[in-house]
Amino acid sequence: MKFALGIRHYQSGLLFLLLLVGYALRVNMSVGIVAMVDSANTNPDFEEYDWNEQTQSLILSSFFWGYILIQLPAGTWARKFGAKILLTVSMGACAILTLLTPVAANLGGWVAVVGLRILLGVSQGFIFPCVHTLLATWVPPSERSRLGTFVYAGSPLGNVIMLAMSGQLASSSLGWPSIFYVSGVIGVIWTALFFAFGSNSPEVDKRITDEERTFIQESLGQETNTEEIKKLQTPWKRIFTSLPFISLIVAHSAQNWGFWTLLTEIPTYMKNVLEMDIKKNALLSALPYLVMWLGSFVFSPISDYLINRGYLSIANARKLFNSIGLYFPMFALIGLGYVTKEHTEIAVFLLTFSVGINSGTYVGFMLNHMDLSPVYAGTLMGITNFSANIMSILGPLFVGFVVSDATNPVEWRIVFFVAAAIYFLGNTFFVIFGRGDIQPWNNPDKEEGDANKSTETIETIK
């Protein structure tokens, strides 16, 4: 049963599509705003907006203002009310808001767009806490790296598809508004699929076989009992005083600073410093995330192999791949700071390498939430995502503060150097203080010995 294609795989597929669609709806503005302020180079038949670099950075960062608001309660709500209803409602709202973006820009200018992006962020704030809640319920520990990374791989693929399509859509007869119409319709389709086929747990799913349900429940132990989990009180004090968990906050925050700075600003950097037209810009902006998507399928089976064969402990495997995902990009960003427009091939290679190899973090700190606490995985993700997305706000705003002349490579060098330093500090903290075993506060009603026993049971199943 362990290797059969079961309902847990179909649920993972729906979550993969969720992250693909969710990230497409996030990143559409990164290329869309380039066309909105320079429609002459795409389709001059559509309105152009006179927004300076500071205003553009404000728009790009505003998504995260709303996004962080919902992070802290989202994980707890997913555990208490069920992730399915939260994801269905929030993604439906996200799709509608995306469809309204061109109207908001036309009627209310950048102020209306900022307001809409804040609401879009609120609606997407449920995604990762709910995803972690569902993964912790559906995925056995022995398959955690593979299925978890498969799900996470939806995010870079969503970036690839949206970034690659956006330039073509903006230059088409439908103009830049089609970027938001196409991505919004895709969001509506996913919402309908998940409403029809999504499920909160193996216990309540009506299509799962008894054999698969038993396999999952025995692998996870009591943590799959959703009714019992709903009754538990979150041990907030013990969570916030846990050094292994604090190391997750630091690693996640470092990752988000670099990742979102690059994701939101690469199209602007390529247009103004490397002097690439928007079609070529969009395709090359997508390339790093295509490599990231492919890289995730390299790291995940290696991680599971090393853990399941006993070559590395869970903690050491998480630290190894997180180091690959953050230390290597650090060196690439330092090199990128010295590249000029005469060497665009080198710049594209370094950008692609720094973002692509960042996929190592999918089997690093991202999975570590479930390692520390299967019961509170969604809550932990909500907390770390809250802190991390403060960095997602500060990163683009920092670019707007530092880069007064978007064509000046020296100013961009500061952006890349700061991101490299944050990568180094964040991962070093995680390597020193991170852990891979279930923490005693996973079930406050049990003694620490019971938590260790649970860990031993999982290792036996592996």
CSV table of C-alpha atoms in Angstrom, one decimal, residues 142-400:
chain,number,residue,atom,x,y,z
A,142,SER,CA,8.2,8.2,5.2
A,143,GLU,CA,6.7,10.1,2.2
A,144,ARG,CA,7.0,13.5,3.7
A,145,SER,CA,10.0,14.8,1.6
A,146,ARG,CA,8.6,13.5,-1.7
A,147,LEU,CA,4.9,14.5,-1.3
A,148,GLY,CA,5.6,17.6,0.6
A,149,THR,CA,8.1,18.8,-2.0
A,150,PHE,CA,5.8,17.8,-4.8
A,151,VAL,CA,3.1,20.1,-3.3
A,152,TYR,CA,5.6,23.0,-2.7
A,153,ALA,CA,6.8,22.6,-6.3
A,154,GLY,CA,3.5,24.1,-7.4
A,155,SER,CA,4.7,27.6,-6.3
A,156,PRO,CA,7.7,27.9,-8.6
A,157,LEU,CA,5.8,26.3,-11.5
A,158,GLY,CA,3.0,28.9,-10.9
A,159,ASN,CA,5.7,31.6,-11.1
A,160,VAL,CA,7.1,30.1,-14.3
A,161,ILE,CA,3.7,29.9,-16.1
A,162,MET,CA,2.6,33.3,-15.1
A,163,LEU,CA,5.8,35.1,-15.8
A,164,ALA,CA,6.2,33.4,-19.1
A,165,MET,CA,2.6,34.1,-20.1
A,166,SER,CA,2.4,37.6,-18.9
A,167,GLY,CA,4.7,39.2,-21.5
A,168,GLN,CA,2.8,37.5,-24.3
A,169,LEU,CA,-0.6,38.4,-22.9
A,170,ALA,CA,0.5,42.1,-22.4
A,171,SER,CA,1.7,42.3,-26.0
A,172,SER,CA,-1.5,40.6,-27.4
A,173,SER,CA,-4.6,42.3,-28.6
A,174,LEU,CA,-6.1,41.9,-25.2
A,175,GLY,CA,-3.3,44.0,-23.6
A,176,TRP,CA,-2.1,43.9,-20.0
A,177,PRO,CA,-5.6,43.5,-18.4
A,178,SER,CA,-5.6,40.0,-19.9
A,179,ILE,CA,-2.9,39.0,-17.4
A,180,PHE,CA,-5.4,39.4,-14.6
A,181,TYR,CA,-8.4,38.0,-16.5
A,182,VAL,CA,-6.6,34.8,-17.4
A,183,SER,CA,-5.2,34.2,-14.0
A,184,GLY,CA,-8.5,35.0,-12.3
A,185,VAL,CA,-10.4,32.5,-14.4
A,186,ILE,CA,-7.8,29.8,-13.5
A,187,GLY,CA,-8.4,30.6,-9.8
A,188,VAL,CA,-12.2,30.1,-10.2
A,189,ILE,CA,-11.6,26.7,-11.9
A,190,TRP,CA,-9.3,25.5,-9.0
A,191,THR,CA,-11.8,26.6,-6.4
A,192,ALA,CA,-14.5,24.5,-8.1
A,193,LEU,CA,-12.2,21.4,-8.3
A,194,PHE,CA,-11.3,21.6,-4.6
A,195,PHE,CA,-14.8,22.2,-3.5
A,196,ALA,CA,-15.8,19.0,-5.3
A,197,PHE,CA,-12.8,16.7,-4.5
A,198,GLY,CA,-10.9,18.2,-1.5
A,199,SER,CA,-11.0,16.6,1.9
A,200,ASN,CA,-9.9,17.5,5.4
A,201,SER,CA,-8.5,14.1,6.5
A,202,PRO,CA,-8.5,10.4,5.8
A,203,GLU,CA,-11.1,9.9,8.6
A,204,VAL,CA,-13.8,11.9,6.8
A,205,ASP,CA,-12.9,11.1,3.2
A,206,LYS,CA,-15.5,8.8,1.6
A,207,ARG,CA,-13.4,7.6,-1.3
A,208,ILE,CA,-10.3,6.3,0.6
A,209,THR,CA,-9.9,2.6,1.1
A,210,ASP,CA,-9.7,1.1,4.6
A,211,GLU,CA,-6.2,-0.1,3.8
A,212,GLU,CA,-4.9,3.3,2.9
A,213,ARG,CA,-6.7,5.0,5.8
A,214,THR,CA,-5.2,2.5,8.3
A,215,PHE,CA,-1.7,2.9,6.8
A,216,ILE,CA,-1.9,6.7,7.2
A,217,GLN,CA,-3.3,6.5,10.7
A,218,GLU,CA,-0.8,4.0,11.9
A,219,SER,CA,2.1,6.0,10.4
A,220,LEU,CA,1.0,9.2,12.1
A,221,GLY,CA,-0.4,7.8,15.3
A,222,GLN,CA,-3.0,9.9,17.2
A,223,GLU,CA,-2.2,13.0,15.2
A,224,THR,CA,-4.6,12.0,12.4
A,225,ASN,CA,-7.6,12.0,14.8
A,226,THR,CA,-9.2,15.3,13.7
A,227,GLU,CA,-11.9,15.4,16.3
A,228,GLU,CA,-9.4,15.0,19.1
A,229,ILE,CA,-7.1,17.6,17.6
A,230,LYS,CA,-9.9,20.1,17.5
A,231,LYS,CA,-10.2,19.8,21.3
A,232,LEU,CA,-6.5,20.6,22.0
A,233,GLN,CA,-5.5,24.0,23.3
A,234,THR,CA,-2.5,25.5,21.5
A,235,PRO,CA,0.5,25.7,23.9
A,236,TRP,CA,1.5,29.2,22.8
A,237,LYS,CA,4.1,29.8,25.5
A,238,ARG,CA,5.9,26.6,24.9
A,239,ILE,CA,5.9,27.1,21.2
A,240,PHE,CA,7.3,30.7,21.4
A,241,THR,CA,10.0,29.7,23.9
A,242,SER,CA,11.1,26.7,21.8
A,243,LEU,CA,14.6,27.4,20.3
A,244,PRO,CA,14.1,24.8,17.4
A,245,PHE,CA,11.0,26.7,16.5
A,246,ILE,CA,12.6,30.1,16.8
A,247,SER,CA,15.3,28.8,14.4
A,248,LEU,CA,12.4,28.1,11.9
A,249,ILE,CA,11.2,31.7,12.2
A,250,VAL,CA,14.7,33.0,11.5
A,251,ALA,CA,15.3,30.6,8.5
A,252,HIS,CA,11.9,31.3,7.0
A,253,SER,CA,12.3,35.1,7.3
A,254,ALA,CA,15.8,35.0,5.7
A,255,GLN,CA,14.4,32.9,2.8
A,256,ASN,CA,11.5,35.3,2.2
A,257,TRP,CA,13.6,38.4,2.1
A,258,GLY,CA,15.7,37.1,-0.7
A,259,PHE,CA,13.1,35.1,-2.6
A,260,TRP,CA,10.4,37.8,-2.7
A,261,THR,CA,12.9,40.6,-3.4
A,262,LEU,CA,14.0,38.7,-6.5
A,263,LEU,CA,10.5,37.5,-7.5
A,264,THR,CA,9.0,41.0,-7.5
A,265,GLU,CA,12.0,43.0,-8.8
A,266,ILE,CA,13.6,40.7,-11.4
A,267,PRO,CA,11.4,42.0,-14.3
A,268,THR,CA,12.3,45.6,-13.3
A,269,TYR,CA,16.0,44.8,-13.0
A,270,MET,CA,16.1,43.0,-16.4
A,271,LYS,CA,14.2,45.9,-18.1
A,272,ASN,CA,16.3,48.8,-16.7
A,273,VAL,CA,19.7,47.3,-16.1
A,274,LEU,CA,20.0,44.5,-18.6
A,275,GLU,CA,17.8,46.5,-21.1
A,276,MET,CA,15.6,43.6,-22.2
A,277,ASP,CA,12.2,44.0,-23.9
A,278,ILE,CA,9.2,42.8,-22.0
A,279,LYS,CA,8.6,39.6,-24.0
A,280,LYS,CA,12.2,38.4,-23.5
A,281,ASN,CA,12.2,39.9,-20.0
A,282,ALA,CA,9.1,37.8,-19.0
A,283,LEU,CA,10.5,34.5,-20.4
A,284,LEU,CA,13.9,35.0,-18.7
A,285,SER,CA,12.2,36.1,-15.5
A,286,ALA,CA,10.4,32.8,-15.5
A,287,LEU,CA,13.6,30.7,-16.2
A,288,PRO,CA,14.9,30.7,-12.6
A,289,TYR,CA,11.6,29.4,-11.3
A,290,LEU,CA,11.5,26.7,-13.9
A,291,VAL,CA,14.9,25.5,-12.6
A,292,MET,CA,13.6,25.8,-9.0
A,293,TRP,CA,10.7,23.6,-9.9
A,294,LEU,CA,12.9,21.0,-11.6
A,295,GLY,CA,15.4,21.2,-8.7
A,296,SER,CA,12.7,20.3,-6.1
A,297,PHE,CA,12.3,16.9,-7.8
A,298,VAL,CA,16.0,16.3,-7.4
A,299,PHE,CA,16.3,17.1,-3.8
A,300,SER,CA,13.2,15.4,-2.4
A,301,PRO,CA,14.0,11.8,-3.3
A,302,ILE,CA,17.6,12.2,-2.2
A,303,SER,CA,16.4,13.6,1.1
A,304,ASP,CA,14.0,10.7,1.7
A,305,TYR,CA,16.6,8.2,0.7
A,306,LEU,CA,19.2,9.5,3.1
A,307,ILE,CA,16.7,9.6,6.0
A,308,ASN,CA,14.9,6.3,5.3
A,309,ARG,CA,18.3,4.4,4.9
A,310,GLY,CA,19.6,5.9,8.1
A,311,TYR,CA,22.5,7.8,6.5
A,312,LEU,CA,21.3,11.1,8.0
A,313,SER,CA,19.0,12.0,10.8
A,314,ILE,CA,15.9,14.1,10.0
A,315,ALA,CA,17.6,17.1,11.6
A,316,ASN,CA,20.8,16.8,9.7
A,317,ALA,CA,19.0,16.2,6.4
A,318,ARG,CA,16.9,19.3,6.9
A,319,LYS,CA,20.0,21.4,7.7
A,320,LEU,CA,22.0,20.0,4.8
A,321,PHE,CA,19.4,20.8,2.1
A,322,ASN,CA,18.5,24.2,3.7
A,323,SER,CA,22.2,25.1,3.6
A,324,ILE,CA,22.3,24.2,-0.1
A,325,GLY,CA,19.2,26.3,-0.6
A,326,LEU,CA,20.5,29.4,1.1
A,327,TYR,CA,24.4,29.4,1.1
A,328,PHE,CA,24.8,28.7,-2.6
A,329,PRO,CA,22.4,31.5,-3.6
A,330,MET,CA,24.3,33.8,-1.2
A,331,PHE,CA,27.5,33.5,-3.4
A,332,ALA,CA,25.5,33.9,-6.6
A,333,LEU,CA,23.9,37.1,-5.4
A,334,ILE,CA,27.3,38.5,-4.5
A,335,GLY,CA,28.6,37.8,-8.0
A,336,LEU,CA,25.4,39.2,-9.6
A,337,GLY,CA,26.2,42.6,-8.0
A,338,TYR,CA,29.2,43.0,-10.3
A,339,VAL,CA,27.5,42.1,-13.6
A,340,THR,CA,26.7,44.8,-16.2
A,341,LYS,CA,24.4,44.9,-19.2
A,342,GLU,CA,27.4,43.9,-21.4
A,343,HIS,CA,27.3,40.4,-19.8
A,344,THR,CA,23.6,39.6,-19.7
A,345,GLU,CA,24.2,35.9,-20.1
A,346,ILE,CA,26.2,35.8,-16.8
A,347,ALA,CA,23.4,37.8,-15.1
A,348,VAL,CA,20.8,35.4,-16.3
A,349,PHE,CA,22.9,32.4,-15.2
A,350,LEU,CA,23.5,33.8,-11.7
A,351,LEU,CA,19.8,34.7,-11.2
A,352,THR,CA,18.7,31.3,-12.5
A,353,PHE,CA,21.2,29.5,-10.2
A,354,SER,CA,20.4,31.6,-7.1
A,355,VAL,CA,16.7,31.1,-7.4
A,356,GLY,CA,16.8,27.5,-8.8
A,357,ILE,CA,19.0,26.0,-6.1
A,358,ASN,CA,16.8,27.7,-3.5
A,359,SER,CA,14.5,24.7,-3.9
A,360,GLY,CA,16.7,22.9,-1.3
A,361,THR,CA,14.7,24.8,1.3
A,362,TYR,CA,11.6,22.8,0.4
A,363,VAL,CA,13.2,19.8,2.1
A,364,GLY,CA,14.8,22.0,4.7
A,365,PHE,CA,12.9,24.4,7.0
A,366,MET,CA,9.6,24.0,5.1
A,367,LEU,CA,9.1,20.4,6.1
A,368,ASN,CA,10.6,21.0,9.5
A,369,HIS,CA,7.3,22.4,10.8
A,370,MET,CA,5.8,19.0,10.5
A,371,ASP,CA,8.9,17.3,12.0
A,372,LEU,CA,8.6,19.4,15.2
A,373,SER,CA,4.8,19.1,15.6
A,374,PRO,CA,2.4,17.2,13.3
A,375,VAL,CA,-0.6,18.4,15.4
A,376,TYR,CA,0.3,22.1,15.3
A,377,ALA,CA,2.0,22.1,11.9
A,378,GLY,CA,-0.5,24.6,10.4
A,379,THR,CA,-0.2,26.9,13.4
A,380,LEU,CA,3.6,26.8,13.3
A,381,MET,CA,3.5,27.7,9.6
A,382,GLY,CA,1.2,30.5,10.3
A,383,ILE,CA,3.6,32.0,12.9
A,384,THR,CA,6.7,31.6,10.8
A,385,ASN,CA,4.9,32.9,7.7
A,386,PHE,CA,3.7,35.9,9.6
A,387,SER,CA,7.3,36.8,10.5
A,388,ALA,CA,8.7,35.9,7.1
A,389,ASN,CA,6.2,38.0,5.2
A,390,ILE,CA,7.1,41.1,7.2
A,391,MET,CA,10.4,40.5,5.3
A,392,SER,CA,8.4,40.1,2.1
A,393,ILE,CA,7.0,43.6,2.7
A,394,LEU,CA,10.4,45.2,3.7
A,395,GLY,CA,12.3,43.6,0.8
A,396,PRO,CA,10.5,45.4,-2.1
A,397,LEU,CA,10.2,48.6,0.0
A,398,PHE,CA,14.0,48.4,0.6
A,399,VAL,CA,14.5,48.2,-3.1
A,400,GLY,CA,12.4,51.3,-3.7
